[in-house]
Amino acid sequence: MDNRTNTIAGWVLGTMGLALALTIGGNMLVKPIKAEKAGYPIEAPADDAAGGGAAAPDEPIAALLAKADAAHGAEVFKKCTACHSIAQGGANGIGPNLYATVGEGIAQGKGGYAFSDALKTAGAGKKWTFDELNTWLTSPRGYAAGTKMTFAGLTAGKDRADVILYLNQQGSNVPLPPPPAGAPTATDAKAPPAAGAADPGGKASPSVEGLGNTTVPAAAGK
């Protein structure tokens, strides 16, 4: 080798040696951080982390109807008015008129409305009972695949029960099913506390005898 080649080789080796020295020195100054466990942490959804698991199933429709609110059902029904009327003698629209529907045969009547073959098949020999309406309103397409009904359904059991109660009051008036034993009713929810019950603070109301030395205010206007 000539001197020039030796010089180039020396520069290359020197550069490599310097890089190696810098690497060793850097590792000595900054210690690499190693994870205790390999991989990345994955946070569970809040419900799973709290042990919530699957959502609780709805109450039976009989229990929901016992505490249903027809006034709220009328509000929920407004979602349906783009396709349905409910007045007595009302005309069919995109969907059939729904007056007196509860208890009626499925996919029958309604002034000759053209029901889909899917609903005729799914409802063959059946009537619109409370249970059938509850299933239908949960998912019309799940009830009758291929139905012309494009509404996705009502996921909340309370909304379904309120609408069904409202529908029942529009020309049907079918007796409601008895609620399961012990199920609360709308009347129970509004019932006043029992007489003589202690107040939330645990202090009983004073008796009349205890007010003997208290001046009774005069009646208004006297």
CSV table of C-alpha atoms in Angstrom, one decimal:
chain,number,residue,atom,x,y,z
A,1,MET,CA,0.0,0.0,0.0
A,2,ASP,CA,1.1,3.5,-0.7
A,3,ASN,CA,1.0,6.2,2.0
A,4,ARG,CA,-2.2,7.6,0.7
A,5,THR,CA,-4.0,4.3,1.1
A,6,ASN,CA,-2.6,3.9,4.6
A,7,THR,CA,-3.8,7.4,5.5
A,8,ILE,CA,-7.4,6.7,4.4
A,9,ALA,CA,-7.4,3.4,6.2
A,10,GLY,CA,-6.2,5.1,9.3
A,11,TRP,CA,-8.9,7.8,9.2
A,12,VAL,CA,-11.6,5.2,8.7
A,13,LEU,CA,-10.4,3.1,11.6
A,14,GLY,CA,-10.0,6.2,13.8
A,15,THR,CA,-13.6,7.3,13.0
A,16,MET,CA,-14.9,3.9,13.9
A,17,GLY,CA,-13.0,3.8,17.1
A,18,LEU,CA,-14.3,7.3,18.0
A,19,ALA,CA,-17.9,6.3,17.3
A,20,LEU,CA,-17.5,3.2,19.5
A,21,ALA,CA,-16.0,5.2,22.3
A,22,LEU,CA,-18.8,7.7,22.1
A,23,THR,CA,-21.4,4.9,22.3
A,24,ILE,CA,-19.8,3.3,25.3
A,25,GLY,CA,-19.5,6.7,27.0
A,26,GLY,CA,-23.1,7.6,26.3
A,27,ASN,CA,-24.4,4.3,27.8
A,28,MET,CA,-22.4,4.9,30.9
A,29,LEU,CA,-23.9,8.4,31.3
A,30,VAL,CA,-27.5,7.5,30.4
A,31,LYS,CA,-28.7,4.2,31.7
A,32,PRO,CA,-31.4,2.7,29.4
A,33,ILE,CA,-34.9,2.3,31.0
A,34,LYS,CA,-36.3,-1.2,30.7
A,35,ALA,CA,-39.9,-2.0,31.2
A,36,GLU,CA,-40.8,-4.5,33.9
A,37,LYS,CA,-43.1,-6.3,31.6
A,38,ALA,CA,-43.0,-6.4,27.8
A,39,GLY,CA,-45.9,-5.0,25.8
A,40,TYR,CA,-48.3,-2.1,26.2
A,41,PRO,CA,-50.9,-1.6,28.9
A,42,ILE,CA,-54.5,-1.8,27.6
A,43,GLU,CA,-57.2,-0.1,29.7
A,44,ALA,CA,-60.5,-1.9,30.1
A,45,PRO,CA,-63.7,0.0,29.4
A,46,ALA,CA,-65.2,1.6,32.5
A,47,ASP,CA,-68.1,-0.9,32.7
A,48,ASP,CA,-65.9,-3.9,32.5
A,49,ALA,CA,-63.4,-2.5,34.9
A,50,ALA,CA,-66.2,-1.9,37.4
A,51,GLY,CA,-67.4,-5.4,37.0
A,52,GLY,CA,-70.6,-4.3,35.1
A,53,GLY,CA,-70.5,-7.0,32.5
A,54,ALA,CA,-73.4,-7.3,30.2
A,55,ALA,CA,-76.3,-4.9,30.5
A,56,ALA,CA,-79.2,-6.1,32.6
A,57,PRO,CA,-82.2,-7.3,30.6
A,58,ASP,CA,-85.4,-5.3,30.5
A,59,GLU,CA,-88.2,-6.0,33.0
A,60,PRO,CA,-91.2,-8.1,31.7
A,61,ILE,CA,-93.6,-5.9,29.7
A,62,ALA,CA,-96.3,-6.6,32.3
A,63,ALA,CA,-94.2,-5.0,35.0
A,64,LEU,CA,-93.3,-2.1,32.8
A,65,LEU,CA,-96.9,-1.4,31.8
A,66,ALA,CA,-97.9,-1.3,35.5
A,67,LYS,CA,-95.8,1.8,36.0
A,68,ALA,CA,-96.0,3.2,32.4
A,69,ASP,CA,-96.8,6.8,31.6
A,70,ALA,CA,-99.1,7.4,28.7
A,71,ALA,CA,-98.4,11.1,28.5
A,72,HIS,CA,-94.7,10.3,28.0
A,73,GLY,CA,-95.7,7.7,25.5
A,74,ALA,CA,-97.5,10.3,23.5
A,75,GLU,CA,-94.3,12.3,23.3
A,76,VAL,CA,-92.3,9.3,22.2
A,77,PHE,CA,-94.9,8.5,19.6
A,78,LYS,CA,-94.1,11.8,17.9
A,79,LYS,CA,-91.2,9.9,16.4
A,80,CYS,CA,-93.7,7.8,14.5
A,81,THR,CA,-96.0,10.5,13.1
A,82,ALA,CA,-93.9,11.0,10.0
A,83,CYS,CA,-95.3,7.6,8.8
A,84,HIS,CA,-98.3,6.9,11.0
A,85,SER,CA,-101.6,8.7,12.0
A,86,ILE,CA,-103.5,7.5,15.0
A,87,ALA,CA,-106.8,9.5,14.9
A,88,GLN,CA,-110.0,7.5,14.5
A,89,GLY,CA,-110.8,7.2,10.9
A,90,GLY,CA,-107.5,8.6,9.9
A,91,ALA,CA,-106.0,7.8,6.5
A,92,ASN,CA,-103.0,5.5,6.0
A,93,GLY,CA,-99.8,7.1,5.1
A,94,ILE,CA,-96.4,5.6,4.5
A,95,GLY,CA,-97.4,3.3,7.4
A,96,PRO,CA,-100.9,2.2,8.4
A,97,ASN,CA,-103.2,4.2,10.7
A,98,LEU,CA,-102.6,2.9,14.2
A,99,TYR,CA,-106.0,3.6,15.8
A,100,ALA,CA,-107.3,0.6,17.7
A,101,THR,CA,-104.2,-1.5,16.9
A,102,VAL,CA,-103.7,-3.2,20.3
A,103,GLY,CA,-105.5,-6.6,20.1
A,104,GLU,CA,-105.9,-6.5,16.3
A,105,GLY,CA,-104.7,-9.2,14.0
A,106,ILE,CA,-101.1,-8.6,12.8
A,107,ALA,CA,-100.9,-7.3,9.2
A,108,GLN,CA,-104.7,-7.3,8.8
A,109,GLY,CA,-107.3,-4.7,8.2
A,110,LYS,CA,-106.2,-1.1,8.3
A,111,GLY,CA,-108.3,-0.1,5.3
A,112,GLY,CA,-106.6,-2.4,2.9
A,113,TYR,CA,-103.1,-1.2,3.7
A,114,ALA,CA,-100.5,-3.2,1.8
A,115,PHE,CA,-98.5,-4.9,4.5
A,116,SER,CA,-95.1,-6.5,3.6
A,117,ASP,CA,-95.0,-10.3,3.0
A,118,ALA,CA,-92.3,-10.4,5.8
A,119,LEU,CA,-94.7,-9.1,8.4
A,120,LYS,CA,-97.6,-11.3,7.1
A,121,THR,CA,-95.3,-14.3,7.5
A,122,ALA,CA,-93.9,-13.3,11.0
A,123,GLY,CA,-97.4,-12.4,12.3
A,124,ALA,CA,-99.4,-15.2,10.7
A,125,GLY,CA,-102.2,-16.2,13.1
A,126,LYS,CA,-101.1,-13.7,15.8
A,127,LYS,CA,-102.5,-10.5,17.3
A,128,TRP,CA,-100.9,-7.4,18.5
A,129,THR,CA,-100.7,-8.4,22.1
A,130,PHE,CA,-98.6,-6.4,24.6
A,131,ASP,CA,-95.8,-8.9,24.3
A,132,GLU,CA,-95.9,-8.9,20.5
A,133,LEU,CA,-95.9,-5.1,20.4
A,134,ASN,CA,-93.0,-5.0,22.8
A,135,THR,CA,-90.9,-7.4,20.6
A,136,TRP,CA,-91.9,-5.5,17.5
A,137,LEU,CA,-91.0,-2.1,18.9
A,138,THR,CA,-87.6,-3.4,20.2
A,139,SER,CA,-86.5,-4.2,16.6
A,140,PRO,CA,-89.0,-4.2,13.7
A,141,ARG,CA,-86.4,-5.8,11.4
A,142,GLY,CA,-85.5,-8.3,14.0
A,143,TYR,CA,-89.2,-9.3,14.3
A,144,ALA,CA,-89.8,-9.5,10.6
A,145,ALA,CA,-86.7,-9.4,8.4
A,146,GLY,CA,-87.6,-7.6,5.2
A,147,THR,CA,-90.4,-5.5,6.7
A,148,LYS,CA,-91.1,-2.1,5.1
A,149,MET,CA,-90.7,-0.5,8.5
A,150,THR,CA,-87.4,1.4,8.5
A,151,PHE,CA,-87.6,2.6,12.1
A,152,ALA,CA,-84.7,1.0,14.1
A,153,GLY,CA,-86.7,0.5,17.2
A,154,LEU,CA,-86.9,1.7,20.8
A,155,THR,CA,-84.0,0.4,23.0
A,156,ALA,CA,-85.4,1.6,26.3
A,157,GLY,CA,-88.1,-0.7,27.8
A,158,LYS,CA,-89.7,2.2,29.5
A,159,ASP,CA,-90.2,4.0,26.2
A,160,ARG,CA,-91.8,0.9,24.7
A,161,ALA,CA,-94.1,0.4,27.6
A,162,ASP,CA,-95.2,4.1,27.6
A,163,VAL,CA,-95.9,4.0,23.8
A,164,ILE,CA,-97.8,0.7,24.1
A,165,LEU,CA,-99.9,2.2,26.9
A,166,TYR,CA,-100.6,5.3,24.8
A,167,LEU,CA,-101.5,3.1,21.8
A,168,ASN,CA,-103.9,1.1,23.9
A,169,GLN,CA,-105.8,4.2,25.0
A,170,GLN,CA,-106.3,5.1,21.3
A,171,GLY,CA,-109.4,3.0,20.6
A,172,SER,CA,-108.3,-0.4,22.0
A,173,ASN,CA,-108.5,-0.2,25.8
A,174,VAL,CA,-107.5,-3.9,26.2
A,175,PRO,CA,-107.1,-4.8,29.9
A,176,LEU,CA,-103.5,-4.6,31.0
A,177,PRO,CA,-101.8,-7.8,32.2
A,178,PRO,CA,-101.4,-8.1,35.9
A,179,PRO,CA,-98.0,-7.1,37.1
A,180,PRO,CA,-95.7,-9.7,38.6
A,181,ALA,CA,-96.0,-10.1,42.3
A,182,GLY,CA,-94.2,-7.3,44.2
A,183,ALA,CA,-93.6,-5.2,41.1
A,184,PRO,CA,-94.0,-1.4,41.7
A,185,THR,CA,-96.8,0.4,39.9
A,186,ALA,CA,-97.3,4.0,38.8
A,187,THR,CA,-99.6,4.5,41.8
A,188,ASP,CA,-97.0,3.2,44.2
A,189,ALA,CA,-94.4,5.6,42.8
A,190,LYS,CA,-96.6,8.5,43.6
A,191,ALA,CA,-97.9,7.3,47.0
A,192,PRO,CA,-97.3,9.6,49.9
A,193,PRO,CA,-95.2,8.3,52.9
A,194,ALA,CA,-97.0,6.5,55.7
A,195,ALA,CA,-98.6,8.7,58.3
A,196,GLY,CA,-96.3,9.2,61.4
A,197,ALA,CA,-93.2,8.2,59.5
A,198,ALA,CA,-90.0,9.9,60.8
A,199,ASP,CA,-88.5,12.6,58.7
A,200,PRO,CA,-85.2,12.0,56.7
A,201,GLY,CA,-83.2,13.5,59.6
A,202,GLY,CA,-84.6,11.0,62.0
A,203,LYS,CA,-86.5,13.6,64.0
A,204,ALA,CA,-90.2,12.8,64.7
A,205,SER,CA,-92.7,15.6,64.2
A,206,PRO,CA,-93.9,17.1,67.5
A,207,SER,CA,-97.2,16.0,68.8
A,208,VAL,CA,-100.2,18.3,69.4
A,209,GLU,CA,-99.8,17.9,73.1
A,210,GLY,CA,-96.2,19.2,72.8
A,211,LEU,CA,-97.5,22.4,71.4
A,212,GLY,CA,-99.6,23.3,74.4
A,213,ASN,CA,-97.5,26.4,75.2
A,214,THR,CA,-97.2,27.6,71.6
A,215,THR,CA,-99.3,30.4,70.4
A,216,VAL,CA,-101.5,29.3,67.4
A,217,PRO,CA,-101.5,31.8,64.6
A,218,ALA,CA,-104.9,33.3,63.7
A,219,ALA,CA,-106.5,32.0,60.5
A,220,ALA,CA,-106.0,34.1,57.4
A,221,GLY,CA,-108.6,36.7,56.9
A,222,LYS,CA,-109.9,36.6,60.5
